[in-house]
């Protein structure tokens, strides 16, 4: 595992896992949401977003956190491992709710330099609410990711599906940086 994309429905825990995995391996961590969102909730144009992702994925080692299906042709050209955090709907929705409320209550900026913060309005009243998005997309994402795992279009990709926090912890416990590489050029054995 040298070029890793962690996917999953919002609230699944993909960012937490991505950060832990990147730290454990000594790889750079990148969050697609941070690449996508500009100040005042302005969206990065697709051409610019794809260029940013191409720059990242041409590097030898990385952990990329995020879905954005329109980025798949670019990010999966070089990926060797996709980790799907696929917890139950109740757990995923609970985690999404807990995270959203925590962000709202703390008033913390979501992505450095953007000024973007969770508000009660965009949490509960917006058509773009992350909670509504989770409700709408959980089942659809499961079908899509299941199909991707079976697709003959990605023979170069190793898929890892984690269905519970216990499986995720066991996976992290099994991941070891390659002992023959220094930390800057670490590769992973599992």
XYZ file of N, CA and C in Angstrom:
570
model
N 0.842 -1.173 0.000
C 0.000 0.000 0.000
C 0.888 1.236 0.000
N 0.828 1.948 -1.110
C 1.610 3.174 -1.213
C 0.750 4.362 -1.639
N -0.295 4.091 -2.397
C -1.198 5.135 -2.890
C -2.618 4.699 -2.535
N -3.169 5.326 -1.491
C -4.387 4.832 -0.844
C -5.502 5.874 -0.916
N -6.684 5.435 -1.317
C -7.883 6.279 -1.266
C -8.857 5.638 -0.280
N -9.257 6.400 0.735
C -10.237 5.935 1.711
C -11.583 6.551 1.332
N -12.580 5.682 1.143
C -13.910 6.127 0.727
C -14.947 5.682 1.749
N -16.144 6.262 1.652
C -17.246 5.904 2.527
C -18.222 7.062 2.613
N -19.440 6.767 2.978
C -20.464 7.787 3.123
C -20.068 8.778 4.207
N -20.481 10.026 4.065
C -20.192 11.041 5.083
C -20.612 10.542 6.454
N -19.704 10.663 7.397
C -19.972 10.203 8.753
C -19.439 8.809 9.022
N -18.924 8.141 8.002
C -18.475 6.758 8.180
C -17.207 6.646 9.011
N -16.392 7.692 9.004
C -15.120 7.634 9.728
C -13.923 7.610 8.795
N -14.128 7.931 7.522
C -13.028 7.850 6.568
C -11.912 8.854 6.866
N -12.269 10.055 7.329
C -11.223 11.038 7.638
C -10.397 10.596 8.839
N -11.070 10.088 9.856
C -10.352 9.599 11.037
C -9.393 8.476 10.658
N -9.889 7.506 9.894
C -9.034 6.396 9.463
C -7.896 6.898 8.578
N -8.195 7.786 7.662
C -7.169 8.299 6.747
C -6.029 8.969 7.504
N -6.386 9.807 8.462
C -5.365 10.498 9.253
C -4.520 9.511 10.051
N -5.181 8.519 10.658
C -4.445 7.510 11.435
C -3.511 6.708 10.532
N -4.008 6.301 9.390
C -3.215 5.499 8.464
C -2.030 6.297 7.932
N -2.258 7.548 7.549
C -1.170 8.392 7.046
C -0.098 8.597 8.114
N -0.519 8.849 9.338
C 0.443 9.037 10.428
C 1.228 7.769 10.699
N 0.542 6.653 10.704
C 1.190 5.369 10.986
C 2.219 5.023 9.913
N 1.908 5.337 8.659
C 2.805 5.002 7.552
C 3.821 6.093 7.240
N 3.589 7.299 7.758
C 4.464 8.417 7.426
C 4.200 8.965 6.036
N 2.983 8.808 5.535
C 2.593 9.283 4.205
C 1.896 10.630 4.331
N 1.934 11.430 3.274
C 1.140 12.661 3.275
C -0.354 12.337 3.266
N -1.122 13.142 3.996
C -2.576 12.996 4.059
C -3.214 14.153 3.300
N -4.213 13.825 2.468
C -4.929 14.838 1.695
C -6.418 14.565 1.805
N -7.192 15.625 2.022
C -8.638 15.523 2.141
C -9.263 16.222 0.931
N -10.053 15.489 0.160
C -10.647 16.076 -1.042
C -11.549 17.257 -0.688
N -12.280 17.189 0.425
C -13.116 18.328 0.817
C -12.274 19.595 0.969
N -11.086 19.476 1.547
C -10.211 20.645 1.727
C -9.711 21.173 0.382
N -9.577 20.294 -0.602
C -9.183 20.724 -1.946
C -10.356 21.378 -2.676
N -11.568 20.947 -2.349
C -12.765 21.370 -3.068
C -13.362 22.681 -2.565
N -13.431 22.849 -1.236
C -14.128 24.002 -0.681
C -13.198 25.190 -0.519
N -13.637 26.316 -1.088
C -12.937 27.592 -0.954
C -13.706 28.454 0.047
N -13.175 29.645 0.378
C -13.897 30.520 1.312
C -15.333 30.791 0.868
N -16.181 31.008 1.866
C -17.603 31.313 1.656
C -18.330 30.187 0.925
N -17.916 28.954 1.185
C -18.551 27.771 0.603
C -18.550 27.795 -0.929
N -17.551 28.450 -1.500
C -17.396 28.458 -2.956
C -16.754 27.144 -3.379
N -17.290 26.544 -4.424
C -16.785 25.264 -4.912
C -15.662 25.476 -5.927
N -14.649 24.651 -5.826
C -13.561 24.672 -6.798
C -14.067 24.093 -8.109
N -13.805 24.750 -9.227
C -14.208 24.173 -10.522
C -13.560 22.802 -10.722
N -14.281 21.919 -11.391
C -13.786 20.551 -11.577
C -12.403 20.507 -12.199
N -12.141 21.343 -13.196
C -10.825 21.300 -13.850
C -9.707 21.602 -12.865
N -9.925 22.565 -11.978
C -8.932 22.914 -10.959
C -8.803 21.795 -9.929
N -9.928 21.235 -9.495
C -9.911 20.137 -8.531
C -9.160 18.936 -9.099
N -9.447 18.589 -10.335
C -8.775 17.436 -10.958
C -7.277 17.676 -11.107
N -6.879 18.909 -11.396
C -5.444 19.231 -11.465
C -4.782 19.044 -10.099
N -5.457 19.496 -9.035
C -4.904 19.338 -7.682
C -4.753 17.851 -7.343
N -5.762 17.070 -7.669
C -5.711 15.635 -7.372
C -4.638 14.950 -8.210
N -4.494 15.352 -9.461
C -3.451 14.772 -10.321
C -2.064 15.049 -9.734
N -1.841 16.260 -9.227
C -0.552 16.587 -8.606
C -0.265 15.673 -7.422
N -1.274 15.424 -6.615
C -1.119 14.555 -5.441
C -0.865 13.118 -5.862
N -1.679 12.621 -6.784
C -1.632 11.193 -7.116
C -0.449 10.816 -7.995
N 0.295 11.786 -8.478
C 1.531 11.468 -9.196
C 2.707 11.277 -8.241
N 2.477 11.541 -6.964
C 3.513 11.332 -5.960
C 3.588 9.845 -5.620
N 4.708 9.379 -5.091
C 4.843 7.939 -4.847
C 4.044 7.400 -3.659
N 3.760 8.248 -2.655
C 3.080 7.776 -1.449
C 2.058 8.816 -1.006
N 0.854 8.371 -0.660
C -0.177 9.283 -0.181
C -1.382 8.518 0.338
N -2.138 9.204 1.198
C -3.451 8.748 1.635
C -4.416 9.868 1.275
N -5.382 9.554 0.434
C -6.377 10.512 -0.044
C -7.722 10.130 0.543
N -8.347 11.083 1.202
C -9.612 10.872 1.897
C -10.725 11.517 1.088
N -11.652 10.723 0.570
C -12.814 11.311 -0.069
C -13.332 10.540 -1.252
N -14.583 10.849 -1.568
C -15.312 10.149 -2.616
C -15.253 10.906 -3.934
N -16.163 11.849 -4.144
C -16.245 12.655 -5.358
C -16.069 11.770 -6.593
N -17.132 11.101 -6.976
C -17.056 10.108 -8.057
C -16.491 10.685 -9.346
N -16.694 11.966 -9.595
C -16.163 12.553 -10.825
C -14.637 12.618 -10.838
N -14.009 12.389 -9.681
C -12.547 12.408 -9.624
C -11.924 11.023 -9.836
N -12.760 9.996 -9.898
C -12.240 8.624 -9.982
C -11.284 8.387 -11.154
N -11.575 8.866 -12.369
C -10.629 8.603 -13.456
C -9.225 9.142 -13.185
N -9.127 10.222 -12.427
C -7.816 10.793 -12.112
C -7.205 10.098 -10.905
N -7.948 10.028 -9.803
C -7.346 9.508 -8.567
C -7.105 8.007 -8.614
N -7.908 7.283 -9.360
C -7.740 5.838 -9.395
C -6.795 5.367 -10.497
N -6.270 6.294 -11.264
C -5.276 5.923 -12.275
C -4.011 5.397 -11.601
N -3.679 5.975 -10.450
C -2.437 5.602 -9.767
C -2.647 4.924 -8.429
N -3.879 4.866 -7.942
C -4.146 4.269 -6.643
C -3.812 2.774 -6.671
N -3.320 2.239 -5.561
C -3.119 0.782 -5.501
C -4.060 0.135 -4.483
N -4.593 0.945 -3.548
C -5.486 0.399 -2.528
C -6.643 1.363 -2.276
N -7.852 0.812 -2.273
C -9.032 1.575 -1.875
C -9.590 0.919 -0.622
N -9.736 1.731 0.408
C -10.291 1.245 1.665
C -11.680 1.851 1.807
N -12.678 0.984 1.884
C -14.066 1.409 2.005
C -14.509 1.230 3.446
N -14.799 2.334 4.127
C -15.329 2.296 5.488
C -16.845 2.145 5.349
N -17.341 0.955 5.626
C -18.731 0.583 5.356
C -19.424 0.108 6.636
N -19.645 1.056 7.545
C -20.343 0.715 8.780
C -21.852 0.727 8.542
N -22.610 0.208 9.485
C -24.072 0.159 9.380
C -24.639 1.578 9.253
N -25.849 1.658 8.712
C -26.491 2.963 8.583
C -26.671 3.655 9.934
N -27.211 2.961 10.955
C -27.383 3.665 12.237
C -26.075 4.246 12.776
N -24.993 3.477 12.685
C -23.705 3.970 13.180
C -23.221 5.151 12.339
N -23.314 5.029 11.018
C -22.848 6.092 10.127
C -23.644 7.373 10.352
N -24.961 7.251 10.434
C -25.781 8.448 10.640
C -25.496 9.062 12.007
N -25.370 8.236 13.031
C -25.044 8.739 14.363
C -23.714 9.506 14.336
N -22.709 8.940 13.677
C -21.403 9.600 13.598
C -21.495 10.910 12.822
N -22.285 10.933 11.739
C -22.460 12.166 10.963
C -23.144 13.235 11.816
N -24.171 12.841 12.554
C -24.891 13.775 13.422
C -23.979 14.303 14.525
N -23.275 13.403 15.172
C -22.369 13.780 16.263
C -21.291 14.744 15.768
N -20.719 14.441 14.606
C -19.674 15.310 14.042
C -20.240 16.679 13.678
N -21.408 16.692 13.028
C -22.014 17.956 12.611
C -22.349 18.829 13.822
N -22.926 18.231 14.848
C -23.253 18.994 16.055
C -21.993 19.512 16.743
N -20.973 18.687 16.791
C -19.712 19.097 17.403
C -19.095 20.270 16.636
N -19.121 20.192 15.316
C -18.588 21.291 14.506
C -19.396 22.569 14.722
N -20.709 22.433 14.781
C -21.561 23.604 14.971
C -21.318 24.229 16.343
N -21.305 23.402 17.377
C -21.128 23.918 18.730
C -19.753 24.555 18.934
N -18.729 23.972 18.322
C -17.367 24.503 18.495
C -17.127 25.751 17.655
N -17.857 25.896 16.552
C -17.626 27.022 15.657
C -16.301 26.941 14.940
N -15.708 25.775 14.955
C -14.388 25.570 14.360
C -14.454 25.640 12.830
N -13.449 26.276 12.259
C -13.308 26.330 10.805
C -13.079 24.911 10.285
N -13.813 24.538 9.256
C -13.744 23.160 8.763
C -12.461 22.873 7.991
N -12.040 23.801 7.137
C -10.816 23.629 6.351
C -10.022 24.917 6.454
N -8.787 24.832 6.910
C -7.979 26.026 7.173
C -7.971 27.008 6.000
N -8.155 28.268 6.339
C -8.104 29.331 5.346
C -9.407 29.593 4.615
N -10.444 28.795 4.890
C -11.703 28.984 4.175
C -12.703 29.820 4.953
N -12.624 29.809 6.269
C -13.626 30.472 7.086
C -14.948 29.723 7.134
N -15.034 28.591 6.450
C -16.278 27.823 6.402
C -16.507 27.119 7.736
N -17.715 27.331 8.268
C -18.090 26.722 9.538
C -19.463 26.092 9.405
N -19.703 25.103 10.239
C -21.026 24.470 10.289
C -21.976 25.435 10.977
N -23.147 25.621 10.392
C -24.170 26.455 11.026
C -25.409 25.600 11.249
N -26.252 26.046 12.150
C -27.486 25.320 12.401
C -28.346 25.295 11.141
N -28.338 26.379 10.393
C -29.109 26.445 9.155
C -28.656 25.433 8.127
N -27.335 25.349 7.885
C -26.892 24.366 6.882
C -26.879 22.946 7.427
N -26.958 22.819 8.727
C -27.030 21.497 9.337
C -28.428 20.897 9.250
N -29.444 21.721 9.516
C -30.802 21.196 9.606
C -31.758 21.683 8.518
N -31.543 22.877 8.014
C -32.534 23.487 7.141
C -32.153 23.536 5.667
N -30.925 23.288 5.346
C -30.451 23.413 3.972
C -30.714 22.149 3.158
N -30.990 22.330 1.872
C -31.105 21.175 0.972
C -29.743 20.492 0.818
N -28.665 21.200 1.189
C -27.311 20.645 1.118
C -26.834 20.129 2.466
N -27.733 19.941 3.415
C -27.380 19.447 4.743
C -26.627 18.131 4.635
N -25.548 18.017 5.380
C -24.761 16.780 5.361
C -25.570 15.619 5.918
N -26.479 15.904 6.843
C -27.327 14.838 7.383
C -28.310 14.341 6.322
N -28.901 15.259 5.595
C -29.799 14.892 4.509
C -29.032 14.140 3.421
N -27.821 14.598 3.147
C -26.985 13.935 2.142
C -26.704 12.494 2.568
N -26.395 12.291 3.850
C -26.133 10.941 4.359
C -27.377 10.065 4.218
N -28.522 10.611 4.583
C -29.782 9.861 4.445
C -30.040 9.456 2.990
N -29.828 10.384 2.090
C -30.116 10.140 0.669
C -29.125 9.197 -0.004
N -27.883 9.218 0.446
C -26.830 8.544 -0.317
C -26.278 7.270 0.294
N -26.619 6.955 1.513
C -26.037 5.776 2.161
C -26.274 4.509 1.332
N -27.514 4.185 1.024
C -27.825 2.947 0.293
C -27.263 2.995 -1.123
N -27.367 4.149 -1.760
C -26.841 4.295 -3.122
C -25.322 4.080 -3.148
N -24.624 4.651 -2.172
C -23.173 4.464 -2.099
C -22.816 2.998 -1.885
N -23.549 2.309 -1.042
C -23.250 0.882 -0.803
C -23.376 0.081 -2.089
N -24.432 0.338 -2.859
C -24.594 -0.376 -4.132
C -23.455 -0.028 -5.090
N -23.129 1.250 -5.173
C -22.083 1.698 -6.103
C -20.717 1.147 -5.713
N -20.366 1.221 -4.436
C -19.058 0.734 -4.008
C -18.961 -0.787 -4.125
N -20.054 -1.488 -3.860
C -20.058 -2.948 -4.047
C -19.788 -3.299 -5.504
N -20.430 -2.569 -6.414
C -20.219 -2.806 -7.846
C -18.784 -2.478 -8.249
N -18.232 -1.404 -7.698
C -16.852 -1.039 -8.024
C -15.867 -2.129 -7.606
N -16.123 -2.740 -6.457
C -15.233 -3.797 -5.980
C -15.225 -4.997 -6.925
N -16.328 -5.199 -7.633
C -16.452 -6.333 -8.549
C -16.083 -5.975 -9.986
N -15.856 -4.693 -10.254
C -15.635 -4.227 -11.618
C -14.308 -4.731 -12.192
N -14.329 -5.220 -13.428
C -13.079 -5.619 -14.081
C -12.260 -4.421 -14.556
N -12.799 -3.210 -14.390
C -12.095 -2.008 -14.830
C -10.920 -1.640 -13.929
N -10.830 -2.251 -12.764
C -9.804 -1.854 -11.800
C -8.981 -3.047 -11.310
N -8.374 -3.797 -12.213
C -7.614 -4.971 -11.767
C -6.355 -4.610 -10.966
N -5.883 -3.377 -11.095
C -4.672 -2.944 -10.394
C -4.945 -2.480 -8.960
N -6.217 -2.457 -8.566
C -6.577 -1.915 -7.255
C -6.938 -3.034 -6.277
N -6.367 -2.943 -5.098
C -6.747 -3.843 -3.999
C -7.828 -3.134 -3.198
N -8.972 -3.785 -3.036
C -10.077 -3.230 -2.268
C -10.102 -3.844 -0.879
N -10.275 -2.996 0.128
C -10.406 -3.424 1.515
C -11.720 -2.838 2.023
N -12.611 -3.700 2.487
C -13.906 -3.258 3.005
C -13.928 -3.481 4.508
N -14.109 -2.400 5.254
C -14.122 -2.449 6.714
C -15.545 -2.189 7.188
N -16.141 -3.175 7.875
C -17.559 -3.103 8.225
C -17.844 -2.775 9.675
N -16.819 -2.596 10.472
C -17.040 -2.260 11.877
C -15.783 -1.592 12.435
N -15.943 -0.861 13.534
C -14.762 -0.290 14.171
C -13.742 -1.363 14.580
N -14.213 -2.532 14.975
C -13.290 -3.615 15.352
C -12.466 -4.066 14.143
N -13.106 -4.206 12.977
C -12.366 -4.558 11.758
C -11.363 -3.464 11.402
N -11.775 -2.217 11.585
C -10.890 -1.105 11.271
C -9.669 -1.130 12.185
N -9.884 -1.363 13.465
C -8.757 -1.409 14.398
C -7.838 -2.582 14.078
N -8.406 -3.737 13.761
C -7.586 -4.892 13.387
C -6.769 -4.587 12.137
N -7.380 -3.909 11.180
C -6.670 -3.521 9.965
C -5.498 -2.602 10.301
N -5.753 -1.574 11.109
C -4.684 -0.652 11.493
C -3.570 -1.372 12.251
N -3.957 -2.307 13.102
C -2.947 -3.070 13.860
C -2.078 -3.917 12.942
N -2.628 -4.354 11.821
C -1.883 -5.211 10.889
C -0.986 -4.425 9.935
N -1.262 -3.147 9.767
C -0.491 -2.319 8.833
C 0.843 -1.957 9.473
N 1.899 -2.284 8.795
C 3.242 -1.978 9.281
C 4.045 -1.320 8.177
N 4.701 -0.198 8.482
C 5.598 0.372 7.475
C 6.685 -0.631 7.137
N 7.089 -0.649 5.904
C 8.142 -1.550 5.441
C 9.424 -1.229 6.208
N 9.991 -2.228 6.846
C 11.182 -2.028 7.668
C 12.436 -1.724 6.843
N 12.367 -1.946 5.537
C 13.540 -1.737 4.683
C 13.574 -0.360 4.059
N 12.587 0.463 4.351
C 12.539 1.800 3.761
C 12.629 2.827 4.869
N 13.276 3.975 4.572
C 13.267 5.033 5.573
C 11.888 5.688 5.572
N 11.616 6.496 6.579
C 10.261 7.022 6.772
C 9.792 7.896 5.616
N 10.677 8.620 4.955
C 10.269 9.454 3.830
C 9.847 8.625 2.638
N 10.446 7.481 2.489
C 10.125 6.624 1.333
C 9.513 5.309 1.795
N 8.759 5.375 2.877
C 8.179 4.153 3.433
C 7.163 3.547 2.490
N 7.192 2.252 2.426
C 6.097 1.553 1.789
C 5.491 0.656 2.863
N 4.410 0.023 2.543
C 3.655 -0.666 3.587
C 3.559 -2.149 3.291
N 3.612 -2.934 4.344
C 3.298 -4.357 4.192
C 2.123 -4.655 5.080
N 1.323 -5.593 4.633
C 0.122 -5.968 5.375
C 0.002 -7.446 5.400
